[in-house]
mmCIF file of C-alpha atoms in Angstrom:
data_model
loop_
_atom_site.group_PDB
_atom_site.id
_atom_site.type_symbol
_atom_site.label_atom_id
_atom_site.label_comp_id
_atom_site.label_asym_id
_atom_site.label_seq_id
_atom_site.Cartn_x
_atom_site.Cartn_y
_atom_site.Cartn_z
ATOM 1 C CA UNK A 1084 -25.870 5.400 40.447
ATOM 2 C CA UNK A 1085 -24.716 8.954 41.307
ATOM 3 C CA UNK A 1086 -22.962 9.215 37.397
ATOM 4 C CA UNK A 1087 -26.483 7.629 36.097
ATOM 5 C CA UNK A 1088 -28.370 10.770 37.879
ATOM 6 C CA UNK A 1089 -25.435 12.953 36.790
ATOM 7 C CA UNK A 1090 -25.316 12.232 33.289
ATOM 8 C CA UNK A 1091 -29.106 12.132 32.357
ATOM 9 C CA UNK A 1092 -30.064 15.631 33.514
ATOM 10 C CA UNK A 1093 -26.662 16.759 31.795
ATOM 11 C CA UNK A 1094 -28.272 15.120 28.582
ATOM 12 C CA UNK A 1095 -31.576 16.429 29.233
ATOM 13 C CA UNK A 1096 -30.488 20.291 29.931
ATOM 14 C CA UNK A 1097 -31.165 21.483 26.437
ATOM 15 C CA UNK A 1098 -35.013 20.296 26.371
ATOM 16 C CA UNK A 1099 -35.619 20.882 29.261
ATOM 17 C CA UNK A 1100 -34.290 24.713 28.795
ATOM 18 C CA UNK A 1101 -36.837 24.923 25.853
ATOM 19 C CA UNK A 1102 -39.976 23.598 27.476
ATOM 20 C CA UNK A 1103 -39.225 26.272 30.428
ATOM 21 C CA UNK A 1104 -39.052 28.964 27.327
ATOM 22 C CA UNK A 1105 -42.904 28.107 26.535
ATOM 23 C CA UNK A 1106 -43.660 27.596 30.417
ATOM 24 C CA UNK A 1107 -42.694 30.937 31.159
ATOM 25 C CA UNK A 1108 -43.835 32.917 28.017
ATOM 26 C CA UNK A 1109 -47.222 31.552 29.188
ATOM 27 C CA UNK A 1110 -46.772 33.175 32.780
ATOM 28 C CA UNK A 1111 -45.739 36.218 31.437
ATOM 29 C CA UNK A 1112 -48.281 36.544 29.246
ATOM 30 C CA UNK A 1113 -51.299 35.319 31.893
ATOM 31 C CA UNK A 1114 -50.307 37.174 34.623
ATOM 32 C CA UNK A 1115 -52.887 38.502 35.745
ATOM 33 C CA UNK A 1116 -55.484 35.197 35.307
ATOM 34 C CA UNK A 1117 -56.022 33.294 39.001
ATOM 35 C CA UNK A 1118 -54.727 30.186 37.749
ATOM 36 C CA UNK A 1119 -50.647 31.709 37.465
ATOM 37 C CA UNK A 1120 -50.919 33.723 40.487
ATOM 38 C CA UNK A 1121 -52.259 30.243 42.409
ATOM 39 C CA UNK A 1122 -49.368 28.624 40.594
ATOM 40 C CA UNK A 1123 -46.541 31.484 41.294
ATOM 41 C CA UNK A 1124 -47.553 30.977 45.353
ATOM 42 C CA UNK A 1125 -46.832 27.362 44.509
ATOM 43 C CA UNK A 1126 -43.518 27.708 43.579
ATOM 44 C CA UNK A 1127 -42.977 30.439 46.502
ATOM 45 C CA UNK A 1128 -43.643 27.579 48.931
ATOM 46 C CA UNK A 1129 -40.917 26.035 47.264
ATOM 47 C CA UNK A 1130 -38.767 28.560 47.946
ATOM 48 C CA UNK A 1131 -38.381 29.710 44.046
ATOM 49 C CA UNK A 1132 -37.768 33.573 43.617
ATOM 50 C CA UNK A 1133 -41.077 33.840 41.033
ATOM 51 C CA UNK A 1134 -39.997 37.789 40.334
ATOM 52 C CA UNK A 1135 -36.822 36.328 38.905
ATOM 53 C CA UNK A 1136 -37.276 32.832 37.061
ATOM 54 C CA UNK A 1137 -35.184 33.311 34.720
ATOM 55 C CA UNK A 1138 -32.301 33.387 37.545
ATOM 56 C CA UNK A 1139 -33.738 30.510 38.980
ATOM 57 C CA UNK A 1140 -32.423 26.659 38.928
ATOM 58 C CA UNK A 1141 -34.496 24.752 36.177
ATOM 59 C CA UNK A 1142 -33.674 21.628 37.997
ATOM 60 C CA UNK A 1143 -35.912 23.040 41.609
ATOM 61 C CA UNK A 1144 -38.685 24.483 38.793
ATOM 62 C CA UNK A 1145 -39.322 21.015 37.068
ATOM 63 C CA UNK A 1146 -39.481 19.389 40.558
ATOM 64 C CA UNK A 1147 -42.006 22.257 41.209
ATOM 65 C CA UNK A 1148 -43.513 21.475 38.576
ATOM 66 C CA UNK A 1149 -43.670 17.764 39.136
ATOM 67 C CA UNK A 1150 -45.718 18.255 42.173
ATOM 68 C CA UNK A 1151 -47.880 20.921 41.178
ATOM 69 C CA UNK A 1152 -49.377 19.218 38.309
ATOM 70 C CA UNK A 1153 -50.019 15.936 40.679
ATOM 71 C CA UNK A 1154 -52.038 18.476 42.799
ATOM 72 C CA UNK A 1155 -53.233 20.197 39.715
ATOM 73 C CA UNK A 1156 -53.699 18.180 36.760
ATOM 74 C CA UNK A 1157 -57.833 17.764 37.102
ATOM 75 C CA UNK A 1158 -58.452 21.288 37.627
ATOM 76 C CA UNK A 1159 -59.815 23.551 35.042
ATOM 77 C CA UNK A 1160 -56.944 25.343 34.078
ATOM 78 C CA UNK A 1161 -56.259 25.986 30.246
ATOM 79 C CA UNK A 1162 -54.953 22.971 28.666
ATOM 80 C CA UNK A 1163 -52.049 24.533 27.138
ATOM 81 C CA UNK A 1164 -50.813 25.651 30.221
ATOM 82 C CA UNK A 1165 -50.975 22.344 32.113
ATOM 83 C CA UNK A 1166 -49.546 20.305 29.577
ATOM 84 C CA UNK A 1167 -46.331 22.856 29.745
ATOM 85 C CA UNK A 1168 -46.121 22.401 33.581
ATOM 86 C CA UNK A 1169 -46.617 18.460 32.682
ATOM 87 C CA UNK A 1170 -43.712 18.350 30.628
ATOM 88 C CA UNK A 1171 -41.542 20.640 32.668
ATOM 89 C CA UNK A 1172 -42.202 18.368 35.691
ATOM 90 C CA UNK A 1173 -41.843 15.140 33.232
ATOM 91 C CA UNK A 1174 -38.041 15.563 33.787
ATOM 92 C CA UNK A 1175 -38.091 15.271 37.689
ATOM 93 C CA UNK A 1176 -40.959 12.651 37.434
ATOM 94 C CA UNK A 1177 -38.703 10.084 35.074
ATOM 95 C CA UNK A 1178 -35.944 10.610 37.261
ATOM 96 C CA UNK A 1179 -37.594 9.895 40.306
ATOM 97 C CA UNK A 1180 -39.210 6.379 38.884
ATOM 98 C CA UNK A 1181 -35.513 5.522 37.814
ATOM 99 C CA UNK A 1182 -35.052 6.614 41.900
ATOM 100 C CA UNK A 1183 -37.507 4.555 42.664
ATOM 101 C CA UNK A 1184 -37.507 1.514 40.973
ATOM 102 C CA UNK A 1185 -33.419 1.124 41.588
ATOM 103 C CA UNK A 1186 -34.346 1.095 45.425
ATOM 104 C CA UNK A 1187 -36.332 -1.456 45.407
ATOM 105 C CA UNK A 1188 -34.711 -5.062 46.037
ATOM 106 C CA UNK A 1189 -35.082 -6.980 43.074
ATOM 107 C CA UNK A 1190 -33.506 -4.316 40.293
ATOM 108 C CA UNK A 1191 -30.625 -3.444 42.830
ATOM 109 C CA UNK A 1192 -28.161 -6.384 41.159
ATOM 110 C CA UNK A 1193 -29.580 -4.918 37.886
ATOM 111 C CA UNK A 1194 -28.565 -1.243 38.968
ATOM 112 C CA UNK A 1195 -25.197 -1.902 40.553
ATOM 113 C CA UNK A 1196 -23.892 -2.942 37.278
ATOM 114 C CA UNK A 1197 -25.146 -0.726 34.808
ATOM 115 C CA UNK A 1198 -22.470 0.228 32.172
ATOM 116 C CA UNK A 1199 -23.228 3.488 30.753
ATOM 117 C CA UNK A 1200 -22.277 4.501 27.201
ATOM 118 C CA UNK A 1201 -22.826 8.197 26.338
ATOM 119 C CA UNK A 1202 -23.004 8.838 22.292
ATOM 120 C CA UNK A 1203 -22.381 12.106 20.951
ATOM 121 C CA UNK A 1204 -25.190 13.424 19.056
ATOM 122 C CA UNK A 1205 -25.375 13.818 15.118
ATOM 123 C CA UNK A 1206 -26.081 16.944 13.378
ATOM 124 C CA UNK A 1207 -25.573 18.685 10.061
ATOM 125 C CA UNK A 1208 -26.046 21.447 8.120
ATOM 126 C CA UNK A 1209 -28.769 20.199 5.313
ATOM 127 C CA UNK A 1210 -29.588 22.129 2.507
ATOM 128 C CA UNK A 1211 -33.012 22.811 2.182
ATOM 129 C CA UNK A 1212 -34.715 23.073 -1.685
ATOM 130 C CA UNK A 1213 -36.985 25.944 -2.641
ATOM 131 C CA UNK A 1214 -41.016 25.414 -1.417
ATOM 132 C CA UNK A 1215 -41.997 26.112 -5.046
ATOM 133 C CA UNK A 1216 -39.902 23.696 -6.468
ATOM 134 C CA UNK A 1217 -40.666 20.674 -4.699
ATOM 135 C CA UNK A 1218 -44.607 21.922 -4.554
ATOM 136 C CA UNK A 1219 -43.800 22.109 -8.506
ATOM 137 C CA UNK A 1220 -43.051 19.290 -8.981
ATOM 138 C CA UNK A 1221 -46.173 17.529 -7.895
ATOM 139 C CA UNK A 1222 -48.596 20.773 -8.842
ATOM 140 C CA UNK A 1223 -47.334 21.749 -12.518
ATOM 141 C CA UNK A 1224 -49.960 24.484 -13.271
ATOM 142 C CA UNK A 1225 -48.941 27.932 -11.714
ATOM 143 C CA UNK A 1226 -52.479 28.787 -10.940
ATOM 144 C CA UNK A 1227 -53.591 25.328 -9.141
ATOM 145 C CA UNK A 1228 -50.039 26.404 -7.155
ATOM 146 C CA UNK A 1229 -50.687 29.658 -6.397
ATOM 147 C CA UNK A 1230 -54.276 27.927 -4.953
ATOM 148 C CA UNK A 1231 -52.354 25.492 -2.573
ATOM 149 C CA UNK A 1232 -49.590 28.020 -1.654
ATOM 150 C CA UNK A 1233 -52.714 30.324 -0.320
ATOM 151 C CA UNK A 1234 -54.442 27.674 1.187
ATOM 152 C CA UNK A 1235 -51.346 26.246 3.128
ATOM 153 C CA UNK A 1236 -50.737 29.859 4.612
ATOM 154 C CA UNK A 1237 -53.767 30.313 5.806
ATOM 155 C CA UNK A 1238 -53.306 27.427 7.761
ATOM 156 C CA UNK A 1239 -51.996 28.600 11.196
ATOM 157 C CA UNK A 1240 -50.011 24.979 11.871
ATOM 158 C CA UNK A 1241 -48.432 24.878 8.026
ATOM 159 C CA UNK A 1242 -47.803 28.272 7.959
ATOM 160 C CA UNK A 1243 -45.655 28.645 11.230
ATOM 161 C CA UNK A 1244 -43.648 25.156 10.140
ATOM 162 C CA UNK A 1245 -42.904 26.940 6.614
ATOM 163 C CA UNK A 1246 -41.650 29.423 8.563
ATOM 164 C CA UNK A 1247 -39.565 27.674 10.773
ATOM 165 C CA UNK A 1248 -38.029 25.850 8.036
ATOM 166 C CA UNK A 1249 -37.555 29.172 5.488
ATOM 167 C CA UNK A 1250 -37.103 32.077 7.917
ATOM 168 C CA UNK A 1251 -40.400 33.227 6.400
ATOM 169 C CA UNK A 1252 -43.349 32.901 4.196
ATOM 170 C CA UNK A 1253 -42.783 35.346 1.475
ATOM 171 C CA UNK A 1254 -39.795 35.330 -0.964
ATOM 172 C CA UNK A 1255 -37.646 33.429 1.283
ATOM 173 C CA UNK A 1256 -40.535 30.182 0.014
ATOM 174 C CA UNK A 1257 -38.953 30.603 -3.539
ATOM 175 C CA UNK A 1258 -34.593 30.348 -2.494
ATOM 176 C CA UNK A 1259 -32.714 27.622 -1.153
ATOM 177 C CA UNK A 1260 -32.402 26.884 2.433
ATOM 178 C CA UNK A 1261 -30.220 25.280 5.119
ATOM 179 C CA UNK A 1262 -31.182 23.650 8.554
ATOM 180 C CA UNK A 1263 -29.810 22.020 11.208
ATOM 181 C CA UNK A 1264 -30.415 18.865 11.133
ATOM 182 C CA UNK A 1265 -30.269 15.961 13.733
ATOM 183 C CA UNK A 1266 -30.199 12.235 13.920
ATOM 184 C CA UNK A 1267 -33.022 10.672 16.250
ATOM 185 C CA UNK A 1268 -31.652 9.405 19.376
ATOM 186 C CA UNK A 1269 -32.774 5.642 18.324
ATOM 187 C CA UNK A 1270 -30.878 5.973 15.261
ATOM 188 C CA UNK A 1271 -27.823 6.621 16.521
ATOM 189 C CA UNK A 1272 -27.968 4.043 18.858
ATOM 190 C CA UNK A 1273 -28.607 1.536 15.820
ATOM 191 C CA UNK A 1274 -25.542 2.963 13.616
ATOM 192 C CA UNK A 1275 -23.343 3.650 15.939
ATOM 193 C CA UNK A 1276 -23.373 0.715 18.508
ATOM 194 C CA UNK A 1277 -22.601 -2.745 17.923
ATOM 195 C CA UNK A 1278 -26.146 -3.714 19.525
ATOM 196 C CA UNK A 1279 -27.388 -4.985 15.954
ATOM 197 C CA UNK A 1280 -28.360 -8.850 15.995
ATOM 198 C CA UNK A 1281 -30.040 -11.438 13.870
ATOM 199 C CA UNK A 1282 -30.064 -13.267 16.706
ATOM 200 C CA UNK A 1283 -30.868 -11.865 20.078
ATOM 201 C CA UNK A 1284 -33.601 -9.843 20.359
ATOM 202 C CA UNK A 1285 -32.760 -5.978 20.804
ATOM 203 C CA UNK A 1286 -34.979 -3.505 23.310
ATOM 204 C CA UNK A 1287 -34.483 0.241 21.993
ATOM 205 C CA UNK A 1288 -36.556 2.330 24.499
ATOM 206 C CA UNK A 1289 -36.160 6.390 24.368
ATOM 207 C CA UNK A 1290 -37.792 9.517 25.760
ATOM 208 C CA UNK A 1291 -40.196 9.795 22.643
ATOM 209 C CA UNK A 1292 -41.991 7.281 20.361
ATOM 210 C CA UNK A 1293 -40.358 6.409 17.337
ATOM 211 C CA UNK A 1294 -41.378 8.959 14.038
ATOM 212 C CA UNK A 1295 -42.469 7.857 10.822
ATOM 213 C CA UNK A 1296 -39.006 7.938 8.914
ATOM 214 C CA UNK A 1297 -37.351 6.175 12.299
ATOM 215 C CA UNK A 1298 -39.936 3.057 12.571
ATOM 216 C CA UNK A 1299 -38.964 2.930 8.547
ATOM 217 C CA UNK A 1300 -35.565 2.572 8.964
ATOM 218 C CA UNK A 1301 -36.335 0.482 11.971
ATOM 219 C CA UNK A 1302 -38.877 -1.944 9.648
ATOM 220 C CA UNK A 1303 -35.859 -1.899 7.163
ATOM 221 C CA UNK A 1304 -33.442 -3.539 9.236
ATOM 222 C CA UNK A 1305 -35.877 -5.939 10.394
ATOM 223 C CA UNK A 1306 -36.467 -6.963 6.890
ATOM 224 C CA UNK A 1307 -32.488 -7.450 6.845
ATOM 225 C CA UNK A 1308 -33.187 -10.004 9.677
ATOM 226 C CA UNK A 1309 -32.029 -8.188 12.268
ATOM 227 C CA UNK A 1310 -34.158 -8.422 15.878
ATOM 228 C CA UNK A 1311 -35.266 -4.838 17.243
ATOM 229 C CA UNK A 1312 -38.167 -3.683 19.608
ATOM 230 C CA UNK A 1313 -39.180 -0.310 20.460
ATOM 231 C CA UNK A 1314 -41.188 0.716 22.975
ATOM 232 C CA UNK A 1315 -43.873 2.796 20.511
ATOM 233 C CA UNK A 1316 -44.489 4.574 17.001
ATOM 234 C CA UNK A 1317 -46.424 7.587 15.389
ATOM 235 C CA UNK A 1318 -46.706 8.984 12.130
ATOM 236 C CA UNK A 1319 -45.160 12.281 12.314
ATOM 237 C CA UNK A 1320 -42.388 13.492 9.929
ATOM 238 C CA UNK A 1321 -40.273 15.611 11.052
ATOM 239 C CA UNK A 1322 -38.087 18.305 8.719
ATOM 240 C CA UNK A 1323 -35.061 18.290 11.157
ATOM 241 C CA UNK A 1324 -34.711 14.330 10.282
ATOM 242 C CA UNK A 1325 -31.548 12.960 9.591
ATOM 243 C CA UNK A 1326 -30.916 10.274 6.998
ATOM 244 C CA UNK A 1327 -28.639 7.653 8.364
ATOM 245 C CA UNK A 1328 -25.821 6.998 5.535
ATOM 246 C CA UNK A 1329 -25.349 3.366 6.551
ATOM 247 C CA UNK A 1330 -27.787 1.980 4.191
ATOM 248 C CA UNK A 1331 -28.133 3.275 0.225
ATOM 249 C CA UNK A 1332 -30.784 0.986 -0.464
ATOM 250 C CA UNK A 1333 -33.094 2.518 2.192
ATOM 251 C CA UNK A 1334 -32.543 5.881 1.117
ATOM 252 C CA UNK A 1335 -33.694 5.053 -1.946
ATOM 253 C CA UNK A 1336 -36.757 3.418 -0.681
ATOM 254 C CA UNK A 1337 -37.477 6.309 1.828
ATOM 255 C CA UNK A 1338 -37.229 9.191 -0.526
ATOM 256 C CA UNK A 1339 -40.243 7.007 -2.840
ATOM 257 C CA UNK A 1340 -41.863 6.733 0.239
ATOM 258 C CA UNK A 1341 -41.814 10.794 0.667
ATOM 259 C CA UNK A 1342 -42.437 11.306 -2.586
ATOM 260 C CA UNK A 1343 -45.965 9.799 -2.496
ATOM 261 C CA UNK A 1344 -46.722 10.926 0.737
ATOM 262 C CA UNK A 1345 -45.887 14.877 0.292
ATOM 263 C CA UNK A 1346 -47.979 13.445 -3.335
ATOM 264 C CA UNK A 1347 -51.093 12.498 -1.830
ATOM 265 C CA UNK A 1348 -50.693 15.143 1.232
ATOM 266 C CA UNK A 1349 -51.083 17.960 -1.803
ATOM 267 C CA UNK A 1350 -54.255 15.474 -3.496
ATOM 268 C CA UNK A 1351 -56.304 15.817 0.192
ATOM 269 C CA UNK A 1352 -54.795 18.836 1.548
ATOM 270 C CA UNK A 1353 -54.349 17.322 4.288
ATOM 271 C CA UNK A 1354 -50.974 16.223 6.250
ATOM 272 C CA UNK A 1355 -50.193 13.129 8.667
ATOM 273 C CA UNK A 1356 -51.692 13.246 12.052
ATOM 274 C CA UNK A 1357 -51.383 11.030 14.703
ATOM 275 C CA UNK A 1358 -51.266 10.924 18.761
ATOM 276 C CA UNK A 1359 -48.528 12.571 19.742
ATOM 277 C CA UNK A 1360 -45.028 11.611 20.616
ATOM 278 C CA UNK A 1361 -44.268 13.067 23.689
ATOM 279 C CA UNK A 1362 -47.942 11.551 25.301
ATOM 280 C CA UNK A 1363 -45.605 8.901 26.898
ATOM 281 C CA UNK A 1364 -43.870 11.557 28.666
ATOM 282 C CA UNK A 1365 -45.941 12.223 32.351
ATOM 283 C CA UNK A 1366 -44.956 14.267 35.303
ATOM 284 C CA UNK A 1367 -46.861 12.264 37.461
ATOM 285 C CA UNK A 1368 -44.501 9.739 38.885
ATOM 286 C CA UNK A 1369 -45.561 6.912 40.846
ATOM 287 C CA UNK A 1370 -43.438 8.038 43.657
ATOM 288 C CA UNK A 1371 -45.362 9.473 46.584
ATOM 289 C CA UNK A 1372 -44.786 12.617 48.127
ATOM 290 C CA UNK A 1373 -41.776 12.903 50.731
ATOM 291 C CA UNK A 1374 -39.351 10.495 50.986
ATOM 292 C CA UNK A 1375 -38.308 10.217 47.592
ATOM 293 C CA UNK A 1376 -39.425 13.220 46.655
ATOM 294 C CA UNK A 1377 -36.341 14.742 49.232
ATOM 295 C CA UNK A 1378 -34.196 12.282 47.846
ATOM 296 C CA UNK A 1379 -34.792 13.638 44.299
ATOM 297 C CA UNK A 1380 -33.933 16.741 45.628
ATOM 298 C CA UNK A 1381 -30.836 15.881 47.591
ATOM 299 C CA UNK A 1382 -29.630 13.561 44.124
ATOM 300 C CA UNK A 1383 -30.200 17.050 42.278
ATOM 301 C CA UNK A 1384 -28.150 19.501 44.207
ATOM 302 C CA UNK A 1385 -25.438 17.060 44.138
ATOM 303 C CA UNK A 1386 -25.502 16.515 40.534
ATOM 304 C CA UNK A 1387 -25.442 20.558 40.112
ATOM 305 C CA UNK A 1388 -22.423 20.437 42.459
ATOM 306 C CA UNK A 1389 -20.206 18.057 39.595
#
């Protein structure tokens, strides 16, 4: 149990490092309103040094954080704000359920013999195409082009994810690219495990619900005859997606899938939206305050100790 604890908030560093990024930026730059001072004396009572976060263990913030939004999560602070302190504290709170529901009597036998596989994560460098010549291909005429290109920057959302992917929104829009790509943690438990059956009936459950080009691949196997359920699926695409190389055929079929959708995206002027993915994600555990809330705590300082 104690390499279980261990190894998921090893895993779980990096995110958890980024959501504290956005967490503090927006203390830093409220400090002043009532709602961060009420919840900077929160985290004093916790004994967290608030003039010197970024010194501070993330591990004691997201517990923190866990607890505050519990207390917290009604009131009428601004929304961005709580749902950073919500996913900051989602790391304790999933932790604490697995806590929880490996104490309790029936899931013991289930518990006691977990055997724990760790796969290294996939990433690559991907080279990225110009903007204008993918958006040319679908938008021939320069000046209907020129139209979209100033209509998609003065979108705030499309404008900041051009930027992400190009470095920027002026000439950098017309050269070629590279990003770091990544493949989804469901998809490298399907091409890189031997869990694949047609059949027994396979349960794929991770932190997020499956994205658009994931549930394809997912659909695509099924239509192989292979048995999979996942706990959930959206419709987001994601530019950071990695195409699994097992399969040619469904890269075929995926890029004629993209193709139409990017296709019809330009046609509306509209993109895919959908509920998002990290919804599932609450730092409101079912665990009540105290005793396994000091367990959590006592499981965390010995995990920092390995």
């Amino acid at each position: 149990m104690h390499a279980l604890f261990v190894n998921v908030l090893k895993y779980c560093s990096d995110k958890l490092e980024r959501r504290l990024v956005k967490l503090k930026k927006d203390i830093w730059d409220n400090k002043d309103e009532p709602y961060i001072k009420s919840f900077l004396e929160f985290l004093k009572s916790y004994e967290i040094d608030v003039d010197n976060l970024d010194e501070v263990d993330e591990y004691d913030i997201t517990i923190a954080c866990c607890e505050y939004y519990k207390d917290n999560k009604n009131e009428e602070h601004p929304q961005r704000f709580l749902k950073h302190i919500k996913k900051v504290g989602s790391y304790s709170a999933s932790v604490m359920d697995i806590v929880n529901c490996a104490c309790k009597e029936k899931y013991k036998p289930l518990f006691s013999c977990i055997d724990l596989h760790l796969l290294e994560p996939v990433h690559v460098n991907q080279p990225i195409s110009p903007w204008k010549d993918i958006v040319t291909k679908f938008i021939p005429n320069q000046k209907n082009l020129e139209e979209f290109k100033k209509n998609c920057l003065e979108n705030s959302e499309t404008k900041k994810r051009l930027y992400e992917i190009y470095g920027g929104i002026g000439r950098q829009l017309d050269h070629e690219t590279t990003n770091h790509i990544y493949l989804h943690a469901e998809l490298n438990i399907l091409t890189n495990t031997d869990i694949l059956s047609k059949e027994h009936n396979e349960f794929i459950t991770v932190s997020k619900k499956c994205c658009y080009l994931c549930e394809s691949y997912i659909n695509f196997l099924r239509s192989k005859g292979y048995k999979i359920t996942v706990s959930g699926t959206h419709k987001k695409l994601y530019h950071r997606w990695m195409l699994p190389d097992t399969y040619e055929e469904f890269v075929k079929n995926v890029l004629c899938d993209l193709d139409e959708i990017i296709e019809s995206g330009i046609g509306r002027y509209t993109k895919i939206t959908a509920k998002s993915d990290s919804d599932g994600e609450s730092a409101d555990s079912d665990n009540p305050k105290g005793k396994y809330f000091d367990m959590m705590r006592r499981v965390l300082k010995g995990a920092k100790k390995n």
